[in-house]
Amino acid sequence: GAVVSAPMLGQSLGVSATPVREAMMDLSREGLVETIKNKGFRITSMSEKELDDLAQIRLMLEPPAMRMVAGNLPASAIPELTRLADACLRAAEREDLEEYLRDDREFHAYALSFTGNPQLVDLATALRTRTRLYGIGFLAREGRLADSAREHHLLIARLAAGDGAGVEQVLRDHISHARTIWATGEDSTPASEQDRTTAT
């Protein structure tokens, strides 16, 4: 909800306003900020309904798409997926949110690329970018971001085994679990389920 200006951000970052303005326009296209004429940019906030809608779209899109990948993933893709999963884990252990978000986005985009549908990849990545910022700070503060990162390795194992149903269930659990954290800032999942329903 905060309103910021390119000159103000540029000054705090030690750069001119022009590259900051260009970066903010990129964020605007991703739905993370909105342009306020003659004032700058407002950081986007989301209502409960908007978060529910985005979670519903992700549930309809990502799990069945990844199920398709489980039957089409070449063995040659496993090393790169593993490299990205390892990078996510290292970033999570350092609580480096910027690097974690970048590696997480790249991991899922690369995995989804094996659907052979670049438009699906773009849409899923955009939705993930818009929602992934919610709750990640909570996971980092609680020291649970590394647990979340380890789920990438579980996903790789199920993909490699061609376990489409297992892959789909992992993503359904993750998205549903993440929605609770977005809404409340805390995890209400029963302790018995937390080890299998960590948000990614």
PDB file of C-alpha atoms in Angstrom:
ATOM      1  CA  GLY A   1       0.000   0.000   0.000  1.00  0.00           C
ATOM      2  CA  ALA A   2       2.978   2.359   0.341  1.00  0.00           C
ATOM      3  CA  VAL A   3       3.579   4.936  -2.405  1.00  0.00           C
ATOM      4  CA  VAL A   4       7.170   5.370  -3.570  1.00  0.00           C
ATOM      5  CA  SER A   5       8.805   7.515  -6.245  1.00  0.00           C
ATOM      6  CA  ALA A   6      11.595   6.653  -8.652  1.00  0.00           C
ATOM      7  CA  PRO A   7      13.768   9.615  -7.489  1.00  0.00           C
ATOM      8  CA  MET A   8      13.355   8.609  -3.839  1.00  0.00           C
ATOM      9  CA  LEU A   9      14.223   4.972  -4.542  1.00  0.00           C
ATOM     10  CA  GLY A  10      17.081   5.993  -6.796  1.00  0.00           C
ATOM     11  CA  GLN A  11      18.562   8.179  -4.087  1.00  0.00           C
ATOM     12  CA  SER A  12      18.368   5.380  -1.515  1.00  0.00           C
ATOM     13  CA  LEU A  13      20.000   2.953  -3.979  1.00  0.00           C
ATOM     14  CA  GLY A  14      22.630   5.414  -5.174  1.00  0.00           C
ATOM     15  CA  VAL A  15      21.474   5.377  -8.813  1.00  0.00           C
ATOM     16  CA  SER A  16      19.584   7.737 -11.087  1.00  0.00           C
ATOM     17  CA  ALA A  17      15.809   7.706 -11.278  1.00  0.00           C
ATOM     18  CA  THR A  18      15.713   6.430 -14.876  1.00  0.00           C
ATOM     19  CA  PRO A  19      16.740   2.785 -14.325  1.00  0.00           C
ATOM     20  CA  VAL A  20      14.595   2.670 -11.182  1.00  0.00           C
ATOM     21  CA  ARG A  21      11.589   3.913 -13.148  1.00  0.00           C
ATOM     22  CA  GLU A  22      12.208   1.274 -15.836  1.00  0.00           C
ATOM     23  CA  ALA A  23      12.457  -1.449 -13.190  1.00  0.00           C
ATOM     24  CA  MET A  24       9.251  -0.243 -11.538  1.00  0.00           C
ATOM     25  CA  MET A  25       7.462  -0.404 -14.886  1.00  0.00           C
ATOM     26  CA  ASP A  26       8.570  -4.045 -15.170  1.00  0.00           C
ATOM     27  CA  LEU A  27       7.132  -4.683 -11.709  1.00  0.00           C
ATOM     28  CA  SER A  28       3.946  -2.919 -12.766  1.00  0.00           C
ATOM     29  CA  ARG A  29       3.559  -5.304 -15.699  1.00  0.00           C
ATOM     30  CA  GLU A  30       3.950  -8.197 -13.258  1.00  0.00           C
ATOM     31  CA  GLY A  31       1.215  -6.765 -11.036  1.00  0.00           C
ATOM     32  CA  LEU A  32       3.530  -6.101  -8.085  1.00  0.00           C
ATOM     33  CA  VAL A  33       3.111  -2.310  -8.159  1.00  0.00           C
ATOM     34  CA  GLU A  34       0.620   0.085  -9.716  1.00  0.00           C
ATOM     35  CA  THR A  35       1.394   3.413 -11.337  1.00  0.00           C
ATOM     36  CA  ILE A  36       0.042   6.538  -9.624  1.00  0.00           C
ATOM     37  CA  LYS A  37       0.059   9.502 -12.013  1.00  0.00           C
ATOM     38  CA  ASN A  38       2.393  12.320 -10.940  1.00  0.00           C
ATOM     39  CA  LYS A  39       3.184  10.524  -7.662  1.00  0.00           C
ATOM     40  CA  GLY A  40       5.066   7.342  -8.397  1.00  0.00           C
ATOM     41  CA  PHE A  41       4.142   3.754  -7.657  1.00  0.00           C
ATOM     42  CA  ARG A  42       1.977   2.062  -5.047  1.00  0.00           C
ATOM     43  CA  ILE A  43       3.126  -1.314  -3.740  1.00  0.00           C
ATOM     44  CA  THR A  44       0.325  -3.728  -4.567  1.00  0.00           C
ATOM     45  CA  SER A  45      -1.630  -5.221  -1.710  1.00  0.00           C
ATOM     46  CA  MET A  46      -3.987  -8.144  -2.158  1.00  0.00           C
ATOM     47  CA  SER A  47      -7.359  -8.868  -0.633  1.00  0.00           C
ATOM     48  CA  GLU A  48      -8.307 -12.288   0.703  1.00  0.00           C
ATOM     49  CA  LYS A  49     -10.494 -12.780  -2.369  1.00  0.00           C
ATOM     50  CA  GLU A  50      -7.622 -11.971  -4.735  1.00  0.00           C
ATOM     51  CA  LEU A  51      -5.313 -14.407  -2.956  1.00  0.00           C
ATOM     52  CA  ASP A  52      -8.016 -17.089  -3.062  1.00  0.00           C
ATOM     53  CA  ASP A  53      -8.528 -16.476  -6.777  1.00  0.00           C
ATOM     54  CA  LEU A  54      -4.809 -16.723  -7.518  1.00  0.00           C
ATOM     55  CA  ALA A  55      -4.457 -19.893  -5.455  1.00  0.00           C
ATOM     56  CA  GLN A  56      -7.414 -21.417  -7.296  1.00  0.00           C
ATOM     57  CA  ILE A  57      -5.881 -20.604 -10.681  1.00  0.00           C
ATOM     58  CA  ARG A  58      -2.540 -22.078  -9.631  1.00  0.00           C
ATOM     59  CA  LEU A  59      -4.256 -25.251  -8.418  1.00  0.00           C
ATOM     60  CA  MET A  60      -6.010 -25.625 -11.764  1.00  0.00           C
ATOM     61  CA  LEU A  61      -2.852 -24.923 -13.733  1.00  0.00           C
ATOM     62  CA  GLU A  62       0.348 -26.116 -12.068  1.00  0.00           C
ATOM     63  CA  PRO A  63      -0.373 -29.593 -10.623  1.00  0.00           C
ATOM     64  CA  PRO A  64      -1.878 -31.095 -13.816  1.00  0.00           C
ATOM     65  CA  ALA A  65       0.802 -29.412 -15.920  1.00  0.00           C
ATOM     66  CA  MET A  66       3.567 -30.902 -13.790  1.00  0.00           C
ATOM     67  CA  ARG A  67       1.837 -34.275 -13.992  1.00  0.00           C
ATOM     68  CA  MET A  68       2.294 -34.055 -17.769  1.00  0.00           C
ATOM     69  CA  VAL A  69       5.983 -33.365 -17.249  1.00  0.00           C
ATOM     70  CA  ALA A  70       6.377 -36.520 -15.121  1.00  0.00           C
ATOM     71  CA  GLY A  71       5.832 -38.604 -18.217  1.00  0.00           C
ATOM     72  CA  ASN A  72       7.958 -36.476 -20.522  1.00  0.00           C
ATOM     73  CA  LEU A  73      10.998 -35.395 -18.527  1.00  0.00           C
ATOM     74  CA  PRO A  74      14.248 -36.505 -20.202  1.00  0.00           C
ATOM     75  CA  ALA A  75      16.937 -37.937 -17.955  1.00  0.00           C
ATOM     76  CA  SER A  76      19.282 -35.230 -19.236  1.00  0.00           C
ATOM     77  CA  ALA A  77      17.168 -32.613 -17.397  1.00  0.00           C
ATOM     78  CA  ILE A  78      17.743 -34.104 -13.946  1.00  0.00           C
ATOM     79  CA  PRO A  79      21.243 -32.612 -13.377  1.00  0.00           C
ATOM     80  CA  GLU A  80      20.043 -29.066 -14.141  1.00  0.00           C
ATOM     81  CA  LEU A  81      16.955 -29.445 -11.959  1.00  0.00           C
ATOM     82  CA  THR A  82      19.167 -30.787  -9.178  1.00  0.00           C
ATOM     83  CA  ARG A  83      21.586 -27.865  -9.579  1.00  0.00           C
ATOM     84  CA  LEU A  84      18.718 -25.397  -9.222  1.00  0.00           C
ATOM     85  CA  ALA A  85      17.241 -27.290  -6.269  1.00  0.00           C
ATOM     86  CA  ASP A  86      20.651 -27.263  -4.558  1.00  0.00           C
ATOM     87  CA  ALA A  87      20.966 -23.524  -5.226  1.00  0.00           C
ATOM     88  CA  CYS A  88      17.529 -22.941  -3.675  1.00  0.00           C
ATOM     89  CA  LEU A  89      18.541 -24.894  -0.584  1.00  0.00           C
ATOM     90  CA  ARG A  90      21.799 -22.980  -0.152  1.00  0.00           C
ATOM     91  CA  ALA A  91      19.978 -19.655  -0.513  1.00  0.00           C
ATOM     92  CA  ALA A  92      17.325 -20.758   1.965  1.00  0.00           C
ATOM     93  CA  GLU A  93      19.930 -21.791   4.509  1.00  0.00           C
ATOM     94  CA  ARG A  94      21.494 -18.318   4.221  1.00  0.00           C
ATOM     95  CA  GLU A  95      18.024 -16.732   4.297  1.00  0.00           C
ATOM     96  CA  ASP A  96      18.908 -14.972   1.043  1.00  0.00           C
ATOM     97  CA  LEU A  97      15.350 -14.285  -0.127  1.00  0.00           C
ATOM     98  CA  GLU A  98      16.350 -12.565  -3.370  1.00  0.00           C
ATOM     99  CA  GLU A  99      18.456 -15.498  -4.535  1.00  0.00           C
ATOM    100  CA  TYR A 100      15.922 -18.025  -3.278  1.00  0.00           C
ATOM    101  CA  LEU A 101      13.074 -16.427  -5.204  1.00  0.00           C
ATOM    102  CA  ARG A 102      15.174 -16.241  -8.366  1.00  0.00           C
ATOM    103  CA  ASP A 103      16.303 -19.880  -8.169  1.00  0.00           C
ATOM    104  CA  ASP A 104      12.818 -21.070  -7.206  1.00  0.00           C
ATOM    105  CA  ARG A 105      11.308 -19.267 -10.199  1.00  0.00           C
ATOM    106  CA  GLU A 106      13.948 -20.693 -12.532  1.00  0.00           C
ATOM    107  CA  PHE A 107      13.491 -24.226 -11.159  1.00  0.00           C
ATOM    108  CA  HIS A 108       9.745 -24.289 -11.744  1.00  0.00           C
ATOM    109  CA  ALA A 109       9.937 -22.553 -15.112  1.00  0.00           C
ATOM    110  CA  TYR A 110      12.544 -25.038 -16.317  1.00  0.00           C
ATOM    111  CA  ALA A 111      10.514 -28.013 -15.099  1.00  0.00           C
ATOM    112  CA  LEU A 112       7.341 -26.687 -16.724  1.00  0.00           C
ATOM    113  CA  SER A 113       9.185 -26.040 -19.996  1.00  0.00           C
ATOM    114  CA  PHE A 114       8.964 -29.785 -20.630  1.00  0.00           C
ATOM    115  CA  THR A 115       5.232 -29.415 -21.186  1.00  0.00           C
ATOM    116  CA  GLY A 116       6.292 -27.920 -24.527  1.00  0.00           C
ATOM    117  CA  ASN A 117       3.910 -25.013 -23.917  1.00  0.00           C
ATOM    118  CA  PRO A 118       5.788 -21.712 -23.453  1.00  0.00           C
ATOM    119  CA  GLN A 119       2.596 -19.742 -22.841  1.00  0.00           C
ATOM    120  CA  LEU A 120       1.728 -22.028 -19.940  1.00  0.00           C
ATOM    121  CA  VAL A 121       5.233 -21.512 -18.538  1.00  0.00           C
ATOM    122  CA  ASP A 122       4.885 -17.728 -18.785  1.00  0.00           C
ATOM    123  CA  LEU A 123       1.469 -17.720 -17.117  1.00  0.00           C
ATOM    124  CA  ALA A 124       2.487 -20.058 -14.294  1.00  0.00           C
ATOM    125  CA  THR A 125       5.671 -18.062 -13.685  1.00  0.00           C
ATOM    126  CA  ALA A 126       3.752 -14.783 -13.544  1.00  0.00           C
ATOM    127  CA  LEU A 127       1.270 -16.221 -11.045  1.00  0.00           C
ATOM    128  CA  ARG A 128       4.071 -17.668  -8.931  1.00  0.00           C
ATOM    129  CA  THR A 129       5.861 -14.298  -8.940  1.00  0.00           C
ATOM    130  CA  ARG A 130       2.734 -12.473  -7.781  1.00  0.00           C
ATOM    131  CA  THR A 131       1.974 -14.848  -4.922  1.00  0.00           C
ATOM    132  CA  ARG A 132       5.397 -16.090  -3.841  1.00  0.00           C
ATOM    133  CA  LEU A 133       6.204 -12.868  -1.987  1.00  0.00           C
ATOM    134  CA  TYR A 134       3.415 -13.574   0.503  1.00  0.00           C
ATOM    135  CA  GLY A 135       4.512 -15.682   3.465  1.00  0.00           C
ATOM    136  CA  ILE A 136       8.140 -16.200   2.449  1.00  0.00           C
ATOM    137  CA  GLY A 137       9.348 -13.782   5.100  1.00  0.00           C
ATOM    138  CA  PHE A 138       7.486 -15.803   7.719  1.00  0.00           C
ATOM    139  CA  LEU A 139       9.152 -19.028   6.578  1.00  0.00           C
ATOM    140  CA  ALA A 140      12.581 -17.377   6.690  1.00  0.00           C
ATOM    141  CA  ARG A 141      12.025 -15.899  10.158  1.00  0.00           C
ATOM    142  CA  GLU A 142      10.878 -19.270  11.463  1.00  0.00           C
ATOM    143  CA  GLY A 143      13.900 -21.027   9.969  1.00  0.00           C
ATOM    144  CA  ARG A 144      11.661 -23.142   7.749  1.00  0.00           C
ATOM    145  CA  LEU A 145      12.652 -21.846   4.340  1.00  0.00           C
ATOM    146  CA  ALA A 146      15.242 -24.630   4.045  1.00  0.00           C
ATOM    147  CA  ASP A 147      12.510 -27.206   4.706  1.00  0.00           C
ATOM    148  CA  SER A 148      10.553 -25.638   1.864  1.00  0.00           C
ATOM    149  CA  ALA A 149      13.589 -25.747  -0.411  1.00  0.00           C
ATOM    150  CA  ARG A 150      14.112 -29.460   0.230  1.00  0.00           C
ATOM    151  CA  GLU A 151      10.724 -30.129  -1.349  1.00  0.00           C
ATOM    152  CA  HIS A 152      12.312 -29.398  -4.731  1.00  0.00           C
ATOM    153  CA  HIS A 153      14.360 -32.569  -4.337  1.00  0.00           C
ATOM    154  CA  LEU A 154      11.220 -34.561  -3.542  1.00  0.00           C
ATOM    155  CA  LEU A 155       9.623 -33.174  -6.673  1.00  0.00           C
ATOM    156  CA  ILE A 156      12.661 -34.178  -8.750  1.00  0.00           C
ATOM    157  CA  ALA A 157      12.546 -37.717  -7.357  1.00  0.00           C
ATOM    158  CA  ARG A 158       8.884 -38.101  -8.271  1.00  0.00           C
ATOM    159  CA  LEU A 159       9.417 -36.593 -11.695  1.00  0.00           C
ATOM    160  CA  ALA A 160      12.348 -38.925 -12.352  1.00  0.00           C
ATOM    161  CA  ALA A 161      10.227 -41.899 -11.281  1.00  0.00           C
ATOM    162  CA  GLY A 162       7.444 -40.858 -13.642  1.00  0.00           C
ATOM    163  CA  ASP A 163       5.060 -40.626 -10.672  1.00  0.00           C
ATOM    164  CA  GLY A 164       2.556 -38.202 -12.162  1.00  0.00           C
ATOM    165  CA  ALA A 165      -0.020 -38.636  -9.398  1.00  0.00           C
ATOM    166  CA  GLY A 166       2.638 -38.102  -6.744  1.00  0.00           C
ATOM    167  CA  VAL A 167       3.966 -34.981  -8.447  1.00  0.00           C
ATOM    168  CA  GLU A 168       0.469 -33.539  -8.754  1.00  0.00           C
ATOM    169  CA  GLN A 169      -0.306 -34.210  -5.082  1.00  0.00           C
ATOM    170  CA  VAL A 170       2.931 -32.570  -3.909  1.00  0.00           C
ATOM    171  CA  LEU A 171       2.064 -29.360  -5.749  1.00  0.00           C
ATOM    172  CA  ARG A 172      -1.565 -29.402  -4.593  1.00  0.00           C
ATOM    173  CA  ASP A 173      -0.432 -29.709  -0.981  1.00  0.00           C
ATOM    174  CA  HIS A 174       2.144 -26.945  -1.378  1.00  0.00           C
ATOM    175  CA  ILE A 175      -0.186 -24.415  -2.982  1.00  0.00           C
ATOM    176  CA  SER A 176      -2.987 -25.067  -0.484  1.00  0.00           C
ATOM    177  CA  HIS A 177      -0.571 -24.858   2.435  1.00  0.00           C
ATOM    178  CA  ALA A 178       0.993 -21.671   1.088  1.00  0.00           C
ATOM    179  CA  ARG A 179      -2.449 -20.051   0.874  1.00  0.00           C
ATOM    180  CA  THR A 180      -2.868 -20.434   4.648  1.00  0.00           C
ATOM    181  CA  ILE A 181       0.445 -18.681   5.274  1.00  0.00           C
ATOM    182  CA  TRP A 182      -0.437 -15.853   2.849  1.00  0.00           C
ATOM    183  CA  ALA A 183      -3.653 -15.221   4.742  1.00  0.00           C
ATOM    184  CA  THR A 184      -2.516 -15.502   8.348  1.00  0.00           C
ATOM    185  CA  GLY A 185       1.264 -15.136   8.424  1.00  0.00           C
ATOM    186  CA  GLU A 186       1.373 -18.396  10.321  1.00  0.00           C
ATOM    187  CA  ASP A 187       1.152 -22.089   9.672  1.00  0.00           C
ATOM    188  CA  SER A 188      -2.033 -23.740  10.861  1.00  0.00           C
ATOM    189  CA  THR A 189      -1.220 -27.134   9.355  1.00  0.00           C
ATOM    190  CA  PRO A 190      -1.262 -29.934  11.955  1.00  0.00           C
ATOM    191  CA  ALA A 191       2.260 -30.932  12.994  1.00  0.00           C
ATOM    192  CA  SER A 192       1.728 -34.433  11.628  1.00  0.00           C
ATOM    193  CA  GLU A 193       1.268 -32.995   8.152  1.00  0.00           C
ATOM    194  CA  GLN A 194       3.899 -30.254   8.149  1.00  0.00           C
ATOM    195  CA  ASP A 195       6.723 -32.426   6.861  1.00  0.00           C
ATOM    196  CA  ARG A 196       4.812 -33.202   3.678  1.00  0.00           C
ATOM    197  CA  THR A 197       3.016 -29.883   3.132  1.00  0.00           C
ATOM    198  CA  THR A 198       5.731 -27.254   3.243  1.00  0.00           C
ATOM    199  CA  ALA A 199       5.072 -24.360   0.858  1.00  0.00           C
ATOM    200  CA  THR A 200       7.332 -24.053  -2.176  1.00  0.00           C
TER     201      THR A 200
END
